[in-house]
Coordinates of C-alpha atoms in Angstrom, one line a residue:
X1 CA -34.8 -109.0 13.4
X2 CA -32.8 -107.6 16.7
X3 CA -32.5 -104.4 15.3
X4 CA -36.3 -104.4 14.7
X5 CA -37.0 -105.2 17.9
X6 CA -35.3 -102.3 19.0
X7 CA -36.3 -99.8 16.6
X8 CA -40.0 -100.7 18.3
X9 CA -38.4 -101.0 22.1
X10 CA -36.5 -97.3 21.4
X11 CA -39.5 -95.9 19.8
X12 CA -41.7 -97.0 23.4
X13 CA -39.5 -95.7 25.7
X14 CA -39.5 -92.4 23.4
X15 CA -43.0 -92.4 24.2
X16 CA -43.3 -93.4 27.6
X17 CA -40.3 -90.2 28.0
X18 CA -43.1 -87.8 26.2
X19 CA -46.0 -89.6 28.6
X20 CA -43.7 -89.1 31.8
X21 CA -42.6 -85.6 30.5
X22 CA -46.1 -84.3 29.7
X23 CA -47.6 -86.0 32.9
X24 CA -44.7 -83.8 35.3
X25 CA -45.2 -80.7 33.4
X26 CA -49.1 -81.0 33.8
X27 CA -48.7 -81.7 37.5
X28 CA -46.3 -78.7 37.8
X29 CA -47.9 -76.2 35.9
X30 CA -51.4 -77.8 35.0
X31 CA -53.1 -75.0 37.5
X32 CA -51.2 -72.4 35.8
X33 CA -52.4 -73.0 32.4
X34 CA -56.1 -73.7 33.8
X35 CA -55.4 -69.9 34.6
X36 CA -54.3 -69.0 31.3
X37 CA -57.4 -70.6 29.6
X38 CA -59.7 -68.8 32.3
X39 CA -58.5 -65.6 30.5
X40 CA -58.4 -66.1 27.4
X41 CA -61.1 -64.2 25.6
X42 CA -62.8 -64.3 22.2
X43 CA -59.4 -62.9 20.1
X44 CA -58.1 -65.5 18.3
X45 CA -54.7 -64.1 18.8
X46 CA -54.7 -64.9 22.4
X47 CA -56.4 -67.8 21.8
X48 CA -53.3 -69.1 19.4
X49 CA -50.5 -67.8 21.8
X50 CA -52.1 -70.1 24.9
X51 CA -52.2 -73.2 22.5
X52 CA -48.8 -72.4 21.1
X53 CA -47.6 -71.9 25.1
X54 CA -49.7 -75.0 26.6
X55 CA -48.3 -77.4 23.9
X56 CA -45.1 -76.4 23.9
X57 CA -45.2 -76.9 28.1
X58 CA -46.9 -80.3 28.7
X59 CA -45.6 -81.3 25.3
X60 CA -48.8 -83.2 24.3
X61 CA -51.0 -81.8 21.5
X62 CA -53.6 -84.6 22.2
X63 CA -53.6 -84.0 25.6
X64 CA -54.8 -80.1 24.8
X65 CA -57.3 -81.2 22.3
X66 CA -58.8 -83.7 24.4
X67 CA -58.9 -80.8 27.2
X68 CA -60.2 -78.7 24.5
X69 CA -63.2 -81.1 23.5
X70 CA -64.4 -81.4 27.3
X71 CA -64.2 -77.5 27.4
X72 CA -66.4 -77.1 24.8
X73 CA -68.7 -79.8 25.8
X74 CA -69.0 -77.9 28.4
X75 CA -69.9 -74.7 27.0
X76 CA -66.7 -72.9 28.6
X77 CA -64.9 -72.4 25.2
X78 CA -66.4 -70.9 22.2
X79 CA -65.8 -73.1 19.0
X80 CA -63.9 -70.1 17.5
X81 CA -61.3 -70.0 20.6
X82 CA -60.7 -73.2 19.7
X83 CA -59.6 -73.1 16.2
X84 CA -57.4 -70.4 17.4
X85 CA -55.8 -72.6 19.9
X86 CA -55.7 -75.1 17.2
X87 CA -53.6 -72.7 15.1
X88 CA -51.4 -71.9 17.9
X89 CA -50.7 -75.7 18.9
X90 CA -49.2 -76.5 15.8
X91 CA -46.3 -74.2 16.3
X92 CA -46.2 -75.8 20.0
X93 CA -46.0 -79.2 18.5
X94 CA -42.6 -78.4 16.8
X95 CA -40.8 -78.5 20.3
X96 CA -40.6 -82.0 20.1
X97 CA -38.4 -82.2 16.8
X98 CA -36.2 -79.7 18.0
X99 CA -35.8 -81.4 20.8
X100 CA -35.1 -84.8 19.7
X101 CA -32.7 -83.3 16.7
X102 CA -29.9 -82.4 19.7
X103 CA -27.3 -85.3 19.9
X104 CA -26.4 -85.2 23.5
X105 CA -24.4 -88.3 23.3
X106 CA -24.4 -90.7 26.8
X107 CA -25.6 -87.3 28.4
X108 CA -29.4 -89.0 28.9
X109 CA -27.9 -91.1 31.6
X110 CA -27.2 -88.0 33.5
X111 CA -31.1 -87.4 33.1
X112 CA -32.5 -90.8 34.2
X113 CA -30.3 -90.8 37.2
X114 CA -31.1 -87.2 37.9
X115 CA -34.8 -88.6 37.7
X116 CA -34.5 -91.3 40.1
X117 CA -32.7 -89.3 42.9
X118 CA -35.7 -86.9 42.6
X119 CA -38.6 -89.3 42.2
X120 CA -37.0 -91.6 45.0
X121 CA -35.3 -89.8 47.4
X122 CA -36.6 -86.8 47.5
X123 CA -39.3 -86.2 50.0
X124 CA -40.9 -82.8 48.9
X125 CA -44.0 -83.6 46.1
X126 CA -42.3 -80.5 43.8
X127 CA -39.1 -82.7 43.7
X128 CA -40.8 -85.7 42.2
X129 CA -42.4 -83.6 39.8
X130 CA -39.4 -82.5 38.4
X131 CA -38.1 -86.0 39.0
X132 CA -40.5 -87.1 36.4
X133 CA -39.9 -84.3 33.8
X134 CA -36.2 -85.5 34.0
X135 CA -36.9 -89.1 33.7
X136 CA -39.2 -88.2 30.9
X137 CA -36.5 -86.2 29.1
X138 CA -34.0 -89.0 29.9
X139 CA -36.0 -91.8 28.0
X140 CA -36.9 -89.7 25.2
X141 CA -33.2 -89.3 24.3
X142 CA -32.8 -93.1 25.3
X143 CA -35.4 -93.9 23.1
X144 CA -34.0 -91.9 20.3
X145 CA -30.5 -93.5 20.6
X146 CA -32.0 -97.0 20.4
X147 CA -33.9 -96.0 17.3
X148 CA -31.0 -94.3 15.7
X149 CA -28.4 -97.2 16.1
X150 CA -31.0 -99.7 15.1
X151 CA -31.8 -97.9 11.6
X152 CA -28.5 -97.3 10.6
X153 CA -28.4 -101.4 10.3
X154 CA -31.6 -101.7 8.7
X155 CA -31.1 -98.9 6.7
X156 CA -28.2 -101.5 4.8
X157 CA -31.0 -104.4 4.2
X158 CA -31.7 -104.1 0.4
X159 CA -35.1 -104.4 1.1
X160 CA -35.3 -101.5 3.5
X161 CA -33.2 -99.5 1.4
X162 CA -35.8 -99.8 -1.3
X163 CA -38.7 -99.1 0.4
X164 CA -36.8 -95.7 1.6
X165 CA -35.9 -94.7 -1.8
X166 CA -39.2 -95.3 -3.2
X167 CA -40.5 -92.9 -0.3
X168 CA -37.8 -90.2 -1.3
X169 CA -39.4 -90.6 -4.7
X170 CA -42.9 -91.0 -4.5
X171 CA -44.0 -88.5 -2.2
X172 CA -47.8 -89.7 -1.7
X173 CA -46.3 -93.1 -0.4
X174 CA -44.4 -91.0 2.0
X175 CA -47.5 -89.6 3.0
X176 CA -49.4 -92.5 3.0
X177 CA -47.2 -94.5 5.2
X178 CA -46.7 -91.4 7.6
X179 CA -50.8 -91.3 8.3
X180 CA -51.0 -95.1 8.6
X181 CA -47.8 -94.9 11.3
X182 CA -49.2 -92.4 13.3
X183 CA -52.8 -93.5 13.3
X184 CA -51.3 -96.7 14.8
X185 CA -49.3 -95.3 17.5
X186 CA -51.4 -92.6 18.0
X187 CA -48.6 -89.9 18.5
X188 CA -47.4 -87.5 15.8
X189 CA -44.6 -86.8 18.6
X190 CA -43.5 -90.3 18.1
X191 CA -43.6 -90.3 14.3
X192 CA -41.8 -87.0 14.3
X193 CA -38.9 -88.6 16.8
X194 CA -38.7 -91.9 14.5
X195 CA -38.3 -89.7 11.6
X196 CA -35.6 -87.4 13.2
X197 CA -33.8 -90.7 14.5
X198 CA -34.2 -91.7 10.6
X199 CA -32.0 -88.4 9.6
X200 CA -29.6 -89.2 12.4
X201 CA -28.4 -92.8 11.4
X202 CA -28.6 -91.3 7.5
X203 CA -31.3 -93.6 6.8
X204 CA -33.6 -91.4 4.9
X205 CA -33.7 -88.6 2.8
X206 CA -34.9 -85.2 3.0
X207 CA -38.2 -85.5 0.9
X208 CA -38.4 -88.6 2.6
X209 CA -38.6 -87.5 5.8
X210 CA -40.9 -84.5 5.1
X211 CA -43.5 -87.0 3.5
X212 CA -43.6 -89.1 6.1
X213 CA -44.1 -85.8 8.3
X214 CA -46.9 -84.3 6.2
X215 CA -48.4 -88.2 6.4
X216 CA -48.1 -87.6 10.0
X217 CA -50.0 -84.2 10.4
X218 CA -53.0 -86.0 8.9
X219 CA -52.9 -89.2 10.6
X220 CA -52.7 -87.2 14.5
X221 CA -56.6 -86.0 13.1
X222 CA -57.5 -89.9 12.9
X223 CA -56.7 -90.4 16.7
X224 CA -58.6 -87.5 17.3
X225 CA -61.6 -88.1 15.3
X226 CA -61.8 -91.6 16.7
X227 CA -61.7 -89.9 20.2
X228 CA -64.5 -87.5 19.3
X229 CA -66.7 -90.0 17.6
X230 CA -67.5 -91.2 21.1
X231 CA -68.0 -88.0 22.4
X232 CA -71.6 -87.1 23.2
X233 CA -70.7 -83.7 22.3
X234 CA -71.3 -82.2 18.7
X235 CA -69.4 -79.4 19.8
X236 CA -66.0 -81.7 20.5
X237 CA -66.7 -83.3 16.8
X238 CA -66.7 -79.5 15.0
X239 CA -63.2 -79.0 16.8
X240 CA -62.1 -82.6 15.6
X241 CA -63.6 -81.8 12.1
X242 CA -61.8 -78.3 12.1
X243 CA -58.1 -79.6 13.3
X244 CA -58.7 -82.5 10.2
X245 CA -59.1 -79.1 8.0
X246 CA -56.2 -77.2 9.3
X247 CA -53.8 -80.1 8.8
X248 CA -54.8 -81.6 5.9
X249 CA -55.3 -78.0 4.1
X250 CA -51.3 -77.4 5.3
X251 CA -50.5 -80.6 3.4
X252 CA -52.1 -79.8 0.6
X253 CA -50.6 -76.5 0.4
X254 CA -47.0 -77.6 0.9
X255 CA -47.3 -81.1 -1.2
X256 CA -47.0 -79.6 -4.8
X257 CA -43.6 -77.9 -3.6
X258 CA -42.1 -80.4 -1.5
X259 CA -38.9 -80.8 -3.8
X260 CA -38.3 -76.7 -3.7
X261 CA -39.3 -77.0 0.3
X262 CA -36.7 -79.8 1.0
X263 CA -33.9 -77.7 -0.7
X264 CA -34.8 -74.6 1.2
X265 CA -34.7 -76.5 4.4
X266 CA -31.3 -78.2 3.6
X267 CA -29.7 -74.8 3.8
X268 CA -30.6 -74.5 7.5
X269 CA -28.2 -76.9 8.7
X270 CA -25.8 -79.0 7.7
X271 CA -27.4 -81.7 9.9
X272 CA -29.8 -84.1 8.8
X273 CA -32.1 -84.9 11.6
X274 CA -31.6 -81.1 12.4
X275 CA -33.0 -80.5 8.7
X276 CA -35.9 -82.5 9.4
X277 CA -37.0 -81.2 12.7
X278 CA -36.3 -77.6 10.8
X279 CA -38.6 -78.5 8.1
X280 CA -41.3 -79.8 10.4
X281 CA -41.2 -76.3 12.5
X282 CA -41.1 -74.3 9.4
X283 CA -44.0 -76.2 7.9
X284 CA -46.3 -75.6 11.2
X285 CA -45.3 -72.0 11.6
X286 CA -46.3 -71.4 7.7
X287 CA -49.5 -73.0 7.7
X288 CA -50.3 -71.5 11.0
X289 CA -49.7 -67.5 9.7
X290 CA -51.1 -68.4 6.3
X291 CA -54.6 -69.8 8.0
X292 CA -54.8 -67.2 11.4
X293 CA -56.6 -64.5 9.2
X294 CA -59.4 -67.0 8.4
X295 CA -60.6 -68.7 11.7
X296 CA -63.5 -66.9 11.6
X297 CA -64.4 -68.5 8.5
X298 CA -63.2 -72.1 9.1
X299 CA -65.5 -71.9 12.1
X300 CA -68.5 -71.0 10.4
X301 CA -67.7 -73.7 7.8
X302 CA -67.3 -76.1 10.2
X303 CA -70.5 -75.0 11.9
X304 CA -72.5 -75.3 8.5
X305 CA -71.4 -78.9 8.1
X306 CA -72.3 -79.7 11.8
X307 CA -75.2 -78.1 12.6
X308 CA -76.6 -77.7 16.5
X309 CA -78.4 -81.0 17.2
X310 CA -81.9 -81.0 18.9
X311 CA -80.4 -82.9 21.8
X312 CA -77.7 -80.1 22.0
X313 CA -79.9 -77.3 22.3
X314 CA -81.6 -79.1 25.6
X315 CA -79.8 -77.5 29.1
X316 CA -77.1 -79.7 30.4
X317 CA -77.1 -80.7 34.1
X318 CA -73.9 -80.3 34.6
X319 CA -72.5 -76.7 33.5
X320 CA -69.0 -77.3 34.0
X321 CA -67.3 -80.8 34.5
X322 CA -67.1 -83.1 31.4
X323 CA -65.3 -86.3 31.2
X324 CA -63.2 -85.3 28.1
X325 CA -61.4 -83.2 31.1
X326 CA -60.2 -86.3 32.7
X327 CA -57.0 -86.1 30.5
X328 CA -56.0 -83.1 32.6
X329 CA -56.7 -83.2 35.9
X330 CA -55.5 -79.6 36.8
X331 CA -58.6 -78.5 34.6
X332 CA -60.6 -81.0 36.0
X333 CA -60.1 -80.2 39.3
X334 CA -60.5 -76.4 38.9
X335 CA -64.0 -77.0 36.7
X336 CA -65.0 -79.2 39.8
X337 CA -64.5 -76.7 41.8
X338 CA -66.7 -74.6 40.0
X339 CA -69.1 -76.9 39.8
X340 CA -69.4 -77.6 43.3
X341 CA -69.5 -73.8 44.0
X342 CA -72.7 -73.6 41.3
X343 CA -74.2 -76.2 43.7
X344 CA -73.5 -74.4 46.8
X345 CA -74.9 -71.0 44.9
X346 CA -78.0 -72.5 44.0
X347 CA -78.5 -74.3 48.0
X348 CA -77.8 -70.8 49.1
X349 CA -80.7 -69.6 46.9
X350 CA -82.7 -72.5 48.3
X351 CA -82.1 -71.3 52.0
X352 CA -83.6 -68.0 51.3
X353 CA -86.6 -69.6 49.4
X354 CA -86.9 -71.4 52.8
X355 CA -87.3 -68.9 54.9
X356 CA -90.1 -67.0 52.1
X357 CA -91.7 -70.4 53.0
X358 CA -91.9 -70.3 56.4
X359 CA -91.9 -67.0 57.3
X360 CA -94.0 -65.6 54.6
X361 CA -96.3 -68.3 54.1
X362 CA -95.0 -68.0 50.4
X363 CA -96.1 -71.4 48.6
X364 CA -94.5 -71.1 45.4
X365 CA -91.1 -71.0 47.1
X366 CA -92.0 -73.9 48.8
X367 CA -92.2 -75.6 45.1
X368 CA -89.9 -74.2 44.3
X369 CA -87.2 -75.6 47.1
X370 CA -88.4 -79.0 46.6
X371 CA -88.2 -78.7 42.9
X372 CA -84.7 -78.1 42.9
X373 CA -84.0 -80.4 45.6
X374 CA -84.8 -83.7 43.7
X375 CA -84.5 -82.3 40.2
X376 CA -81.1 -80.4 40.2
X377 CA -79.0 -81.1 43.8
X378 CA -79.7 -84.8 44.4
X379 CA -78.5 -85.5 40.8
X380 CA -75.7 -83.2 40.0
X381 CA -74.2 -83.9 43.5
X382 CA -74.0 -87.9 42.0
X383 CA -72.6 -86.9 38.9
X384 CA -70.0 -84.7 40.8
X385 CA -69.0 -87.2 42.8
X386 CA -69.1 -89.9 40.5
X387 CA -66.3 -87.5 38.3
X388 CA -64.4 -87.0 41.2
X389 CA -64.3 -90.7 41.7
X390 CA -62.8 -91.2 38.0
X391 CA -60.6 -88.6 38.8
X392 CA -58.8 -90.1 41.9
X393 CA -58.2 -93.4 39.6
X394 CA -56.1 -91.1 37.5
X395 CA -52.1 -90.7 38.2
X396 CA -52.4 -87.8 40.2
X397 CA -50.3 -85.4 43.0
X398 CA -50.2 -86.0 46.7
X399 CA -51.7 -81.7 46.6
X400 CA -54.1 -83.3 43.6
X401 CA -55.4 -86.2 45.8
X402 CA -56.2 -83.8 49.1
X403 CA -57.9 -81.8 46.7
X404 CA -59.8 -84.5 45.6
X405 CA -61.0 -85.6 49.0
X406 CA -61.8 -82.0 50.0
X407 CA -64.3 -81.8 47.0
X408 CA -66.3 -84.6 48.1
X409 CA -66.1 -83.8 51.8
X410 CA -67.3 -80.1 50.5
X411 CA -70.2 -81.9 48.5
X412 CA -71.5 -83.9 51.5
X413 CA -72.0 -80.9 53.2
X414 CA -73.8 -79.1 50.4
X415 CA -76.0 -81.8 49.3
X416 CA -76.6 -82.0 53.3
X417 CA -77.6 -78.2 53.6
X418 CA -79.8 -79.0 49.9
X419 CA -81.4 -81.7 52.1
X420 CA -81.7 -79.2 54.8
X421 CA -83.6 -77.3 53.2
X422 CA -86.2 -79.4 51.4
X423 CA -87.1 -80.4 55.4
X424 CA -87.9 -76.3 56.0
X425 CA -89.9 -76.4 52.5
X426 CA -91.8 -79.8 54.0
X427 CA -92.1 -78.1 57.9
X428 CA -94.1 -74.9 56.0
X429 CA -96.4 -77.5 54.0
X430 CA -97.2 -78.9 57.3
X431 CA -97.5 -75.8 58.9
X432 CA -100.1 -74.5 55.9
X433 CA -101.9 -77.7 56.0
X434 CA -102.4 -77.3 59.7
X435 CA -103.3 -73.7 59.4
X436 CA -101.2 -73.3 62.2
X437 CA -99.6 -69.4 62.5
X438 CA -96.3 -68.1 64.3
X439 CA -97.0 -65.2 66.6
X440 CA -95.1 -61.7 65.8
X441 CA -92.3 -62.5 68.4
X442 CA -91.8 -66.1 66.8
X443 CA -91.5 -64.6 63.1
X444 CA -89.4 -61.9 64.2
X445 CA -86.8 -64.0 65.8
X446 CA -87.0 -66.7 63.2
X447 CA -86.4 -63.4 60.4
X448 CA -83.2 -63.0 62.1
X449 CA -81.5 -66.2 62.5
X450 CA -82.7 -67.1 59.0
X451 CA -80.6 -63.9 58.3
X452 CA -77.7 -64.9 60.6
X453 CA -77.9 -68.3 58.5
X454 CA -78.1 -67.2 55.2
X455 CA -74.6 -64.7 56.1
X456 CA -72.8 -67.3 57.5
X457 CA -73.4 -70.2 54.8
X458 CA -72.6 -67.0 52.0
X459 CA -69.5 -66.3 54.0
X460 CA -68.6 -70.2 54.1
X461 CA -69.2 -70.5 50.1
X462 CA -67.0 -67.5 49.6
X463 CA -64.3 -69.1 52.0
X464 CA -64.1 -71.8 49.7
X465 CA -64.3 -70.2 46.5
X466 CA -61.3 -67.8 47.3
X467 CA -59.8 -70.2 49.8
X468 CA -59.8 -66.9 52.3
X469 CA -58.6 -68.3 55.6
X470 CA -59.9 -64.8 57.2
X471 CA -63.5 -65.5 55.8
X472 CA -63.5 -68.9 57.0
X473 CA -62.4 -67.9 60.5
X474 CA -65.4 -65.2 60.7
X475 CA -67.4 -68.0 60.1
X476 CA -66.3 -70.4 62.9
X477 CA -67.4 -66.9 65.0
X478 CA -70.6 -66.5 63.6
X479 CA -71.7 -70.4 63.9
X480 CA -70.6 -69.9 67.6
X481 CA -72.9 -66.9 67.6
X482 CA -76.0 -69.1 66.0
X483 CA -75.4 -71.4 68.7
X484 CA -76.4 -68.4 71.6
X485 CA -78.7 -67.2 69.6
X486 CA -80.6 -70.6 69.0
X487 CA -80.1 -71.4 72.3
X488 CA -82.1 -68.0 73.6
X489 CA -84.8 -68.9 71.1
X490 CA -85.9 -71.7 72.2
X491 CA -85.9 -70.7 76.0
X492 CA -88.3 -67.5 74.7
X493 CA -90.2 -69.8 72.7
X494 CA -90.9 -72.3 75.6
X495 CA -91.9 -68.9 77.5
X496 CA -94.5 -68.0 75.1
X497 CA -96.0 -71.5 75.2
X498 CA -96.1 -71.2 78.6
X499 CA -97.9 -68.1 78.7
X500 CA -100.4 -68.9 75.5
X501 CA -98.9 -66.5 73.2
X502 CA -97.5 -68.9 70.7
X503 CA -100.1 -71.6 69.2
X504 CA -98.9 -75.3 70.0
X505 CA -99.9 -76.7 66.4
X506 CA -97.2 -74.5 65.5
X507 CA -94.4 -75.4 68.2
X508 CA -93.3 -78.4 66.0
X509 CA -92.4 -76.2 62.5
X510 CA -90.8 -73.8 65.1
X511 CA -88.5 -75.8 67.1
X512 CA -87.6 -78.2 63.8
X513 CA -87.0 -75.0 61.8
X514 CA -84.4 -73.9 64.6
X515 CA -82.6 -77.1 64.8
X516 CA -82.6 -77.6 61.2
X517 CA -80.7 -73.6 60.6
X518 CA -78.5 -75.0 63.7
X519 CA -77.6 -77.7 61.3
X520 CA -77.0 -75.7 57.9
X521 CA -74.7 -73.6 59.9
X522 CA -72.8 -76.5 61.7
X523 CA -72.9 -77.2 57.7
X524 CA -71.0 -73.5 57.1
X525 CA -68.4 -74.2 60.1
X526 CA -67.5 -77.9 58.1
X527 CA -66.6 -75.5 54.9
X528 CA -64.6 -73.0 57.1
X529 CA -63.0 -75.6 58.7
X530 CA -61.7 -77.3 55.1
X531 CA -60.5 -74.2 53.8
X532 CA -58.3 -73.6 57.3
X533 CA -57.1 -77.0 57.0
X534 CA -55.4 -76.2 53.5
X535 CA -54.0 -73.0 54.7
X536 CA -50.1 -73.8 55.6
X537 CA -49.2 -74.6 59.0
X538 CA -46.8 -71.4 60.6
X539 CA -42.9 -72.1 61.0
X540 CA -42.2 -73.9 64.2
X541 CA -46.1 -74.6 64.8
X542 CA -49.3 -76.3 63.9
X543 CA -51.7 -75.7 61.5
X544 CA -55.2 -73.7 62.0
X545 CA -56.4 -77.0 62.9

């Protein structure tokens, strides 16, 4: 009983270690992973290399799979790209088994101590990330030590010995057991660690271990399919189906040759645990190489099985963010930033159309602004804010938390610009209803002020997009210049009113337009200040704010 609990406890520590290692790696390198993903093309070889590198780095194929589902749902990846990534990730998953097969004795205590020191006593955020990685390694090896020690005793029990012998002789039983256990614990890495631990304690034969690993490859698909079934995107379900096809095909190819394969693997190392890890590696590499030339055909087959639905062909409200991305915060933040810029670009267009509405009496431009504000800006901003709020409840680094707050703040400013363009469109409607006309001088002033506003706001959005401090500084200067233009325009308008040049009926729309444009520039200034606040402070001095 005690030894059984020790195996369960060791497996729990192993799982927690993998999770902590994955979290640390994601916080440390998640942004770079997103950059690599952005550079992917439709070439399967690049997608496969990305899948291999990302899985080896973050130590979680499930995390990568869920992230891909989100990107597929947001149309940021093609299905063919994702199939290439899956083939690459099959090789990346072998790193866990190879790491677990190392017998480091009691050296895992060093990793645990190092992790505690970095997490608790180092002031800088980056050291805490290193601490999570070290702690993850320590817990991983501690879990392996507990499992192998307990399994050595359990293997001597008659019932356990009979079961293990049966699995070694009946590979189908081993495959079934591996499938069921992996589906229950929802981690192929945990199953791999458990089988390697059994090898360390000599509690299993190599053929029985390989059968369990083959079953684990199928069991991990059950977890992914379950998640995909709750995803509204059929594209994500296609990806899950493609992964199932890849894994099941690999198992069916190897199963008839399991005994000869085991004899071949036995020559790679005298240590059974290392043999098991090598079998896992050789199997995954071989399957990936065999299936790689058929990426296009796998894609076409899955698309034929799951054709696009009518709902899927409808345009989505959001272009980038998707709830599945929340499993990888760095990806979620990058996509939220893209969604924010998409909203910003639309509001910049609305500023341009509001100029046409007011100065050129363009009724179509007026209607376009009103439709975009109600049908796009408001609902997308709500979705984006909810997305970031959900993300903030995740385990984020300090920098990621700050980034979330910044995106929320920027969203508020950009949404207010949308509201202000709606006001401008309403001023245009009132002006048209009252048949009021701007004087030639007023029109020229408005053209100048609109041009200045568009330049200021456009540069602010570019500064946010590129995180460019120089552009942000220029925006602040332009905003100050607008304040002077605003005061001059007001004074000249009052003079024209007194001289009877401007119609009193048009005065309200003119004055409110000036105030509204001034507020748009204020929000542009806020965007610029947000960019400057992210810049590192110079040594020995204060930051830009």
